[in-house]
């Protein structure tokens, strides 16, 4: 059996995993994730009691109980590259014996629900609505670095999408992955189901023109007009695809729900979304 070298999985002197700085016993199997470290504090304000709190860079973790359920609230920062770090370390905490550095015999399945903010691309996803990423399209390429990506990616969808938008060969090849169906049915049953793009940046990579002109200014209108069966692309954010893709490859349950804070069609946004994200967090805590 393989012993994972210290260079591949770095364990800190206190027995915690490298970036998240948490120890295996501090993680619950139920995890609510979000970009903003402050939102972890907000989430934990609904907990009945707090077991531990760890802050390391943008990764803020609080484990506690909510109505009798042990839950970990964790911030992952911004971007798909962070998700590679967070999900690999969460999986290691659950499934690698830190003393022997070997994969444990019994697999522990994690449930990971990300609550995020997003920009809407369709008229049926107005500001303030909640959109479940039933499918995610990763523009980031993270999944493509892992063997067996084709076992979780939906290649017909990928091919149709690349053709429709005339995908640039300078970009990473996009990957399409579905969220865990049981989580969609249990947690997102009364919300809009959509196809969410995880972009590799907030500005140019989501078609925002501030000062630098875009290489492909028509990309968003092509994205908006794309259809695959009954599916249309509903929103942009930056993390759901690597979470769904790596989560599925590892055997965990994962999904993302976003509150829409910008309407890309109308050119409008709402920076005062605290109430809407707070309600979404409470809903997820009750249903996770
Ligand atoms: N987050 C994003 O990535 N894009 C938006 O438009 C809003 C929030």
mmCIF file of C-alpha atoms and ligand atoms in Angstrom:
data_model
loop_
_atom_site.group_PDB
_atom_site.id
_atom_site.type_symbol
_atom_site.label_atom_id
_atom_site.label_comp_id
_atom_site.label_asym_id
_atom_site.label_seq_id
_atom_site.Cartn_x
_atom_site.Cartn_y
_atom_site.Cartn_z
ATOM 1 C CA UNK A 1 0.000 0.000 0.000
ATOM 2 C CA UNK A 2 1.282 3.486 -0.920
ATOM 3 C CA UNK A 3 2.654 5.737 1.807
ATOM 4 C CA UNK A 4 1.967 9.335 0.760
ATOM 5 C CA UNK A 5 5.235 11.318 0.901
ATOM 6 C CA UNK A 6 5.538 14.443 3.032
ATOM 7 C CA UNK A 7 5.915 16.547 -0.114
ATOM 8 C CA UNK A 8 2.530 15.419 -1.529
ATOM 9 C CA UNK A 9 0.480 15.879 1.599
ATOM 10 C CA UNK A 10 1.981 18.357 4.024
ATOM 11 C CA UNK A 11 0.995 17.858 7.655
ATOM 12 C CA UNK A 12 1.827 20.634 10.123
ATOM 13 C CA UNK A 13 3.669 19.945 13.408
ATOM 14 C CA UNK A 14 0.407 20.188 15.349
ATOM 15 C CA UNK A 15 -1.118 17.358 13.262
ATOM 16 C CA UNK A 16 -3.222 19.676 11.105
ATOM 17 C CA UNK A 17 -3.426 19.703 7.323
ATOM 18 C CA UNK A 18 -1.210 22.260 5.546
ATOM 19 C CA UNK A 19 -3.519 25.103 4.392
ATOM 20 C CA UNK A 20 -6.739 24.581 6.325
ATOM 21 C CA UNK A 21 -4.817 24.047 9.573
ATOM 22 C CA UNK A 22 -7.468 21.704 10.953
ATOM 23 C CA UNK A 23 -6.963 18.243 12.442
ATOM 24 C CA UNK A 24 -8.985 15.211 11.339
ATOM 25 C CA UNK A 25 -11.103 15.100 14.516
ATOM 26 C CA UNK A 26 -12.146 18.747 14.032
ATOM 27 C CA UNK A 27 -14.035 18.069 10.787
ATOM 28 C CA UNK A 28 -17.689 17.053 10.553
ATOM 29 C CA UNK A 29 -18.965 14.950 7.670
ATOM 30 C CA UNK A 30 -21.519 17.718 6.966
ATOM 31 C CA UNK A 31 -19.809 20.804 5.576
ATOM 32 C CA UNK A 32 -21.283 24.149 4.547
ATOM 33 C CA UNK A 33 -18.801 26.138 2.468
ATOM 34 C CA UNK A 34 -18.590 29.755 1.389
ATOM 35 C CA UNK A 35 -16.050 32.150 -0.070
ATOM 36 C CA UNK A 36 -16.013 34.823 2.625
ATOM 37 C CA UNK A 37 -14.362 34.070 6.018
ATOM 38 C CA UNK A 38 -16.776 36.544 7.701
ATOM 39 C CA UNK A 39 -19.735 34.476 6.477
ATOM 40 C CA UNK A 40 -18.402 31.544 8.488
ATOM 41 C CA UNK A 41 -18.854 33.666 11.613
ATOM 42 C CA UNK A 42 -22.390 34.524 10.498
ATOM 43 C CA UNK A 43 -23.145 30.828 9.938
ATOM 44 C CA UNK A 44 -21.761 29.858 13.330
ATOM 45 C CA UNK A 45 -23.920 32.534 14.986
ATOM 46 C CA UNK A 46 -26.847 30.140 14.365
ATOM 47 C CA UNK A 47 -25.033 27.173 15.991
ATOM 48 C CA UNK A 48 -26.172 25.946 19.429
ATOM 49 C CA UNK A 49 -22.581 25.471 20.488
ATOM 50 C CA UNK A 50 -19.100 25.831 19.020
ATOM 51 C CA UNK A 51 -16.532 23.058 19.290
ATOM 52 C CA UNK A 52 -13.552 24.682 17.548
ATOM 53 C CA UNK A 53 -12.605 27.699 15.457
ATOM 54 C CA UNK A 54 -9.500 27.879 13.242
ATOM 55 C CA UNK A 55 -8.358 30.744 11.026
ATOM 56 C CA UNK A 56 -5.565 30.330 8.492
ATOM 57 C CA UNK A 57 -5.226 32.727 5.547
ATOM 58 C CA UNK A 58 -8.648 32.866 3.828
ATOM 59 C CA UNK A 59 -9.617 29.517 5.332
ATOM 60 C CA UNK A 60 -11.818 30.040 8.374
ATOM 61 C CA UNK A 61 -13.339 26.942 9.939
ATOM 62 C CA UNK A 62 -15.887 26.592 12.726
ATOM 63 C CA UNK A 63 -17.278 23.222 13.786
ATOM 64 C CA UNK A 64 -20.280 23.119 16.068
ATOM 65 C CA UNK A 65 -23.807 21.812 16.369
ATOM 66 C CA UNK A 66 -26.983 23.149 14.831
ATOM 67 C CA UNK A 67 -30.259 21.598 16.072
ATOM 68 C CA UNK A 68 -28.366 18.484 17.127
ATOM 69 C CA UNK A 69 -26.399 18.111 13.872
ATOM 70 C CA UNK A 70 -22.614 18.400 13.919
ATOM 71 C CA UNK A 71 -21.665 20.769 11.096
ATOM 72 C CA UNK A 72 -18.427 22.340 9.873
ATOM 73 C CA UNK A 73 -18.675 25.816 8.334
ATOM 74 C CA UNK A 74 -15.648 26.630 6.222
ATOM 75 C CA UNK A 75 -14.514 29.445 3.941
ATOM 76 C CA UNK A 76 -12.655 28.531 0.769
ATOM 77 C CA UNK A 77 -11.723 32.015 -0.478
ATOM 78 C CA UNK A 78 -12.206 33.006 -4.098
ATOM 79 C CA UNK A 79 -11.560 30.882 -7.161
ATOM 80 C CA UNK A 80 -11.352 27.363 -8.564
ATOM 81 C CA UNK A 81 -7.678 26.940 -7.651
ATOM 82 C CA UNK A 82 -8.648 27.301 -3.987
ATOM 83 C CA UNK A 83 -11.186 24.516 -4.384
ATOM 84 C CA UNK A 84 -8.415 22.140 -5.482
ATOM 85 C CA UNK A 85 -6.686 22.878 -2.162
ATOM 86 C CA UNK A 86 -9.778 22.784 0.030
ATOM 87 C CA UNK A 87 -11.363 19.616 -1.294
ATOM 88 C CA UNK A 88 -8.075 17.696 -1.415
ATOM 89 C CA UNK A 89 -7.366 18.619 2.200
ATOM 90 C CA UNK A 90 -10.941 17.878 3.362
ATOM 91 C CA UNK A 91 -10.790 14.476 1.690
ATOM 92 C CA UNK A 92 -7.379 13.835 3.272
ATOM 93 C CA UNK A 93 -8.711 14.757 6.718
ATOM 94 C CA UNK A 94 -11.527 12.241 6.265
ATOM 95 C CA UNK A 95 -9.818 9.439 4.386
ATOM 96 C CA UNK A 96 -6.082 9.426 5.099
ATOM 97 C CA UNK A 97 -4.550 8.163 8.308
ATOM 98 C CA UNK A 98 -2.222 11.049 9.256
ATOM 99 C CA UNK A 99 -0.055 8.745 11.422
ATOM 100 C CA UNK A 100 0.700 6.157 8.705
ATOM 101 C CA UNK A 101 0.097 8.470 5.680
ATOM 102 C CA UNK A 102 -1.967 5.759 4.063
ATOM 103 C CA UNK A 103 -5.507 5.749 2.696
ATOM 104 C CA UNK A 104 -7.891 4.413 5.362
ATOM 105 C CA UNK A 105 -9.630 1.102 4.733
ATOM 106 C CA UNK A 106 -13.130 2.451 5.290
ATOM 107 C CA UNK A 107 -14.172 5.351 3.052
ATOM 108 C CA UNK A 108 -15.838 8.313 4.788
ATOM 109 C CA UNK A 109 -18.224 10.208 2.515
ATOM 110 C CA UNK A 110 -18.450 13.962 3.026
ATOM 111 C CA UNK A 111 -21.460 16.135 2.240
ATOM 112 C CA UNK A 112 -20.345 19.536 0.967
ATOM 113 C CA UNK A 113 -22.788 22.312 0.194
ATOM 114 C CA UNK A 114 -21.407 25.595 -1.055
ATOM 115 C CA UNK A 115 -23.457 28.759 -0.687
ATOM 116 C CA UNK A 116 -22.205 31.523 -2.933
ATOM 117 C CA UNK A 117 -22.933 34.681 -4.862
ATOM 118 C CA UNK A 118 -23.339 34.786 -8.583
ATOM 119 C CA UNK A 119 -24.158 36.788 -11.693
ATOM 120 C CA UNK A 120 -27.371 35.825 -13.537
ATOM 121 C CA UNK A 121 -27.414 35.314 -17.311
ATOM 122 C CA UNK A 122 -31.092 34.536 -17.928
ATOM 123 C CA UNK A 123 -34.307 36.519 -17.348
ATOM 124 C CA UNK A 124 -35.676 33.757 -15.078
ATOM 125 C CA UNK A 125 -32.754 34.254 -12.615
ATOM 126 C CA UNK A 126 -33.290 37.812 -11.308
ATOM 127 C CA UNK A 127 -31.299 39.461 -8.519
ATOM 128 C CA UNK A 128 -32.230 37.846 -5.199
ATOM 129 C CA UNK A 129 -33.156 34.435 -6.649
ATOM 130 C CA UNK A 130 -31.457 31.206 -5.555
ATOM 131 C CA UNK A 131 -29.985 29.013 -8.284
ATOM 132 C CA UNK A 132 -28.861 25.424 -7.706
ATOM 133 C CA UNK A 133 -25.966 24.422 -9.952
ATOM 134 C CA UNK A 134 -27.609 21.258 -11.246
ATOM 135 C CA UNK A 135 -24.757 21.147 -13.749
ATOM 136 C CA UNK A 136 -21.559 23.151 -13.632
ATOM 137 C CA UNK A 137 -19.230 24.087 -16.464
ATOM 138 C CA UNK A 138 -15.629 24.571 -15.399
ATOM 139 C CA UNK A 139 -13.728 27.130 -17.447
ATOM 140 C CA UNK A 140 -10.789 26.619 -15.058
ATOM 141 C CA UNK A 141 -9.372 23.293 -16.220
ATOM 142 C CA UNK A 142 -8.688 21.979 -12.675
ATOM 143 C CA UNK A 143 -10.524 18.682 -13.272
ATOM 144 C CA UNK A 144 -8.511 18.059 -16.450
ATOM 145 C CA UNK A 145 -5.361 17.517 -14.369
ATOM 146 C CA UNK A 146 -6.837 14.385 -12.763
ATOM 147 C CA UNK A 147 -7.003 10.878 -14.262
ATOM 148 C CA UNK A 148 -10.495 9.553 -14.956
ATOM 149 C CA UNK A 149 -12.018 13.016 -15.508
ATOM 150 C CA UNK A 150 -14.138 11.384 -18.247
ATOM 151 C CA UNK A 151 -15.861 9.146 -15.678
ATOM 152 C CA UNK A 152 -17.573 12.205 -14.143
ATOM 153 C CA UNK A 153 -17.621 14.711 -17.028
ATOM 154 C CA UNK A 154 -20.470 14.924 -19.544
ATOM 155 C CA UNK A 155 -18.662 14.961 -22.876
ATOM 156 C CA UNK A 156 -21.690 15.371 -25.180
ATOM 157 C CA UNK A 157 -22.558 18.566 -23.354
ATOM 158 C CA UNK A 158 -18.924 19.750 -23.489
ATOM 159 C CA UNK A 159 -18.658 19.139 -27.233
ATOM 160 C CA UNK A 160 -21.958 20.875 -28.024
ATOM 161 C CA UNK A 161 -20.970 23.841 -25.864
ATOM 162 C CA UNK A 162 -17.506 24.259 -27.410
ATOM 163 C CA UNK A 163 -19.003 24.145 -30.889
ATOM 164 C CA UNK A 164 -21.803 26.623 -30.128
ATOM 165 C CA UNK A 165 -19.551 29.287 -28.604
ATOM 166 C CA UNK A 166 -16.595 28.634 -30.934
ATOM 167 C CA UNK A 167 -14.386 27.966 -27.887
ATOM 168 C CA UNK A 168 -10.925 29.531 -28.121
ATOM 169 C CA UNK A 169 -8.013 27.046 -28.158
ATOM 170 C CA UNK A 170 -6.186 29.514 -25.896
ATOM 171 C CA UNK A 171 -8.594 28.690 -23.028
ATOM 172 C CA UNK A 172 -8.612 25.565 -20.833
ATOM 173 C CA UNK A 173 -10.930 22.895 -22.158
ATOM 174 C CA UNK A 174 -14.270 23.286 -20.322
ATOM 175 C CA UNK A 175 -15.658 20.385 -18.279
ATOM 176 C CA UNK A 176 -19.280 19.687 -17.342
ATOM 177 C CA UNK A 177 -20.272 17.869 -14.137
ATOM 178 C CA UNK A 178 -23.645 17.340 -12.411
ATOM 179 C CA UNK A 179 -24.175 18.014 -8.721
ATOM 180 C CA UNK A 180 -25.221 15.186 -6.414
ATOM 181 C CA UNK A 181 -28.879 14.433 -7.163
ATOM 182 C CA UNK A 182 -29.814 13.431 -3.606
ATOM 183 C CA UNK A 183 -28.606 16.831 -2.340
ATOM 184 C CA UNK A 184 -30.494 18.679 -5.082
ATOM 185 C CA UNK A 185 -33.709 16.822 -4.131
ATOM 186 C CA UNK A 186 -33.244 17.300 -0.376
ATOM 187 C CA UNK A 187 -31.790 20.824 -0.158
ATOM 188 C CA UNK A 188 -32.542 22.594 -3.438
ATOM 189 C CA UNK A 189 -35.948 21.100 -4.288
ATOM 190 C CA UNK A 190 -37.789 24.457 -4.233
ATOM 191 C CA UNK A 191 -35.083 26.526 -5.950
ATOM 192 C CA UNK A 192 -34.293 27.305 -9.603
ATOM 193 C CA UNK A 193 -32.142 24.568 -11.165
ATOM 194 C CA UNK A 194 -29.531 25.826 -13.569
ATOM 195 C CA UNK A 195 -26.249 25.378 -15.331
ATOM 196 C CA UNK A 196 -23.551 27.386 -13.576
ATOM 197 C CA UNK A 197 -20.268 28.454 -15.124
ATOM 198 C CA UNK A 198 -17.232 28.498 -12.862
ATOM 199 C CA UNK A 199 -14.997 31.146 -14.383
ATOM 200 C CA UNK A 200 -11.262 31.527 -13.849
ATOM 201 C CA UNK A 201 -11.643 35.214 -12.943
ATOM 202 C CA UNK A 202 -14.308 37.793 -12.095
ATOM 203 C CA UNK A 203 -13.698 40.426 -14.783
ATOM 204 C CA UNK A 204 -12.447 39.497 -18.282
ATOM 205 C CA UNK A 205 -13.109 35.771 -17.774
ATOM 206 C CA UNK A 206 -16.791 36.606 -17.074
ATOM 207 C CA UNK A 207 -16.981 39.069 -19.982
ATOM 208 C CA UNK A 208 -16.703 42.230 -17.843
ATOM 209 C CA UNK A 209 -15.175 45.189 -19.640
ATOM 210 C CA UNK A 210 -13.710 47.728 -17.227
ATOM 211 C CA UNK A 211 -10.635 49.191 -18.948
ATOM 212 C CA UNK A 212 -9.041 46.343 -20.890
ATOM 213 C CA UNK A 213 -10.967 45.331 -24.025
ATOM 214 C CA UNK A 214 -12.031 41.675 -24.224
ATOM 215 C CA UNK A 215 -10.514 39.117 -26.620
ATOM 216 C CA UNK A 216 -13.982 37.705 -27.343
ATOM 217 C CA UNK A 217 -16.649 40.317 -26.560
ATOM 218 C CA UNK A 218 -19.449 38.127 -27.987
ATOM 219 C CA UNK A 219 -18.799 35.141 -25.718
ATOM 220 C CA UNK A 220 -21.530 35.983 -23.174
ATOM 221 C CA UNK A 221 -24.243 36.379 -25.817
ATOM 222 C CA UNK A 222 -23.241 32.999 -27.290
ATOM 223 C CA UNK A 223 -23.315 31.484 -23.792
ATOM 224 C CA UNK A 224 -26.797 32.933 -23.178
ATOM 225 C CA UNK A 225 -28.185 31.465 -26.403
ATOM 226 C CA UNK A 226 -26.733 27.960 -25.852
ATOM 227 C CA UNK A 227 -29.208 25.132 -25.198
ATOM 228 C CA UNK A 228 -28.514 21.460 -24.491
ATOM 229 C CA UNK A 229 -31.808 19.576 -24.341
ATOM 230 C CA UNK A 230 -33.819 21.505 -21.755
ATOM 231 C CA UNK A 231 -30.691 23.055 -20.204
ATOM 232 C CA UNK A 232 -29.675 26.707 -20.546
ATOM 233 C CA UNK A 233 -26.731 28.392 -18.854
ATOM 234 C CA UNK A 234 -28.043 30.449 -15.952
ATOM 235 C CA UNK A 235 -25.200 32.028 -14.002
ATOM 236 C CA UNK A 236 -21.524 32.752 -13.442
ATOM 237 C CA UNK A 237 -19.510 32.153 -10.299
ATOM 238 C CA UNK A 238 -16.033 30.766 -9.609
ATOM 239 C CA UNK A 239 -16.109 27.500 -7.627
ATOM 240 C CA UNK A 240 -19.014 25.125 -8.285
ATOM 241 C CA UNK A 241 -17.439 23.095 -11.122
ATOM 242 C CA UNK A 242 -14.235 22.020 -9.366
ATOM 243 C CA UNK A 243 -16.296 21.269 -6.237
ATOM 244 C CA UNK A 244 -18.760 19.107 -8.177
ATOM 245 C CA UNK A 245 -16.042 17.508 -10.326
ATOM 246 C CA UNK A 246 -13.417 16.695 -7.707
ATOM 247 C CA UNK A 247 -16.148 15.853 -5.181
ATOM 248 C CA UNK A 248 -17.638 13.290 -7.546
ATOM 249 C CA UNK A 249 -14.234 11.827 -8.493
ATOM 250 C CA UNK A 250 -13.472 11.337 -4.792
ATOM 251 C CA UNK A 251 -16.886 9.811 -4.055
ATOM 252 C CA UNK A 252 -18.318 12.658 -1.965
ATOM 253 C CA UNK A 253 -21.675 14.434 -2.221
ATOM 254 C CA UNK A 254 -21.323 18.035 -3.400
ATOM 255 C CA UNK A 255 -23.431 20.864 -4.695
ATOM 256 C CA UNK A 256 -23.525 24.649 -4.957
ATOM 257 C CA UNK A 257 -26.402 27.083 -4.467
ATOM 258 C CA UNK A 258 -25.948 30.740 -5.363
ATOM 259 C CA UNK A 259 -27.855 33.872 -4.614
ATOM 260 C CA UNK A 260 -27.910 36.104 -7.678
ATOM 261 C CA UNK A 261 -26.343 39.489 -6.927
ATOM 262 C CA UNK A 262 -25.758 40.802 -10.468
ATOM 263 C CA UNK A 263 -27.944 40.727 -13.551
ATOM 264 C CA UNK A 264 -25.573 40.624 -16.501
ATOM 265 C CA UNK A 265 -28.360 41.141 -19.045
ATOM 266 C CA UNK A 266 -29.672 44.308 -17.410
ATOM 267 C CA UNK A 267 -26.218 45.499 -16.320
ATOM 268 C CA UNK A 268 -27.391 45.822 -12.690
ATOM 269 C CA UNK A 269 -26.073 44.595 -9.353
ATOM 270 C CA UNK A 270 -26.941 44.576 -5.675
ATOM 271 C CA UNK A 271 -24.021 44.869 -3.254
ATOM 272 C CA UNK A 272 -26.429 44.616 -0.278
ATOM 273 C CA UNK A 273 -27.035 40.890 -0.415
ATOM 274 C CA UNK A 274 -26.381 40.047 3.260
ATOM 275 C CA UNK A 275 -30.030 39.258 4.034
ATOM 276 C CA UNK A 276 -30.419 37.000 1.056
ATOM 277 C CA UNK A 277 -27.235 34.991 1.776
ATOM 278 C CA UNK A 278 -28.225 34.783 5.464
ATOM 279 C CA UNK A 279 -31.604 33.236 4.556
ATOM 280 C CA UNK A 280 -29.870 30.803 2.195
ATOM 281 C CA UNK A 281 -27.413 29.758 4.925
ATOM 282 C CA UNK A 282 -30.318 29.104 7.356
ATOM 283 C CA UNK A 283 -32.134 27.023 4.736
ATOM 284 C CA UNK A 284 -29.036 24.918 4.076
ATOM 285 C CA UNK A 285 -28.367 24.458 7.806
ATOM 286 C CA UNK A 286 -31.914 23.166 8.258
ATOM 287 C CA UNK A 287 -31.754 20.788 5.300
ATOM 288 C CA UNK A 288 -28.167 19.501 5.292
HETATM 289 N N1 LIG B 1 -19.611 36.178 -8.259
HETATM 290 C C1 LIG B 1 -19.140 35.991 -9.519
HETATM 291 O O1 LIG B 1 -18.215 35.193 -9.740
HETATM 292 N N2 LIG B 1 -19.720 36.691 -10.515
HETATM 293 C C2 LIG B 1 -20.713 37.584 -10.326
HETATM 294 O O2 LIG B 1 -21.184 38.203 -11.292
HETATM 295 C C3 LIG B 1 -21.183 37.770 -9.006
HETATM 296 C C4 LIG B 1 -20.606 37.044 -7.978
#
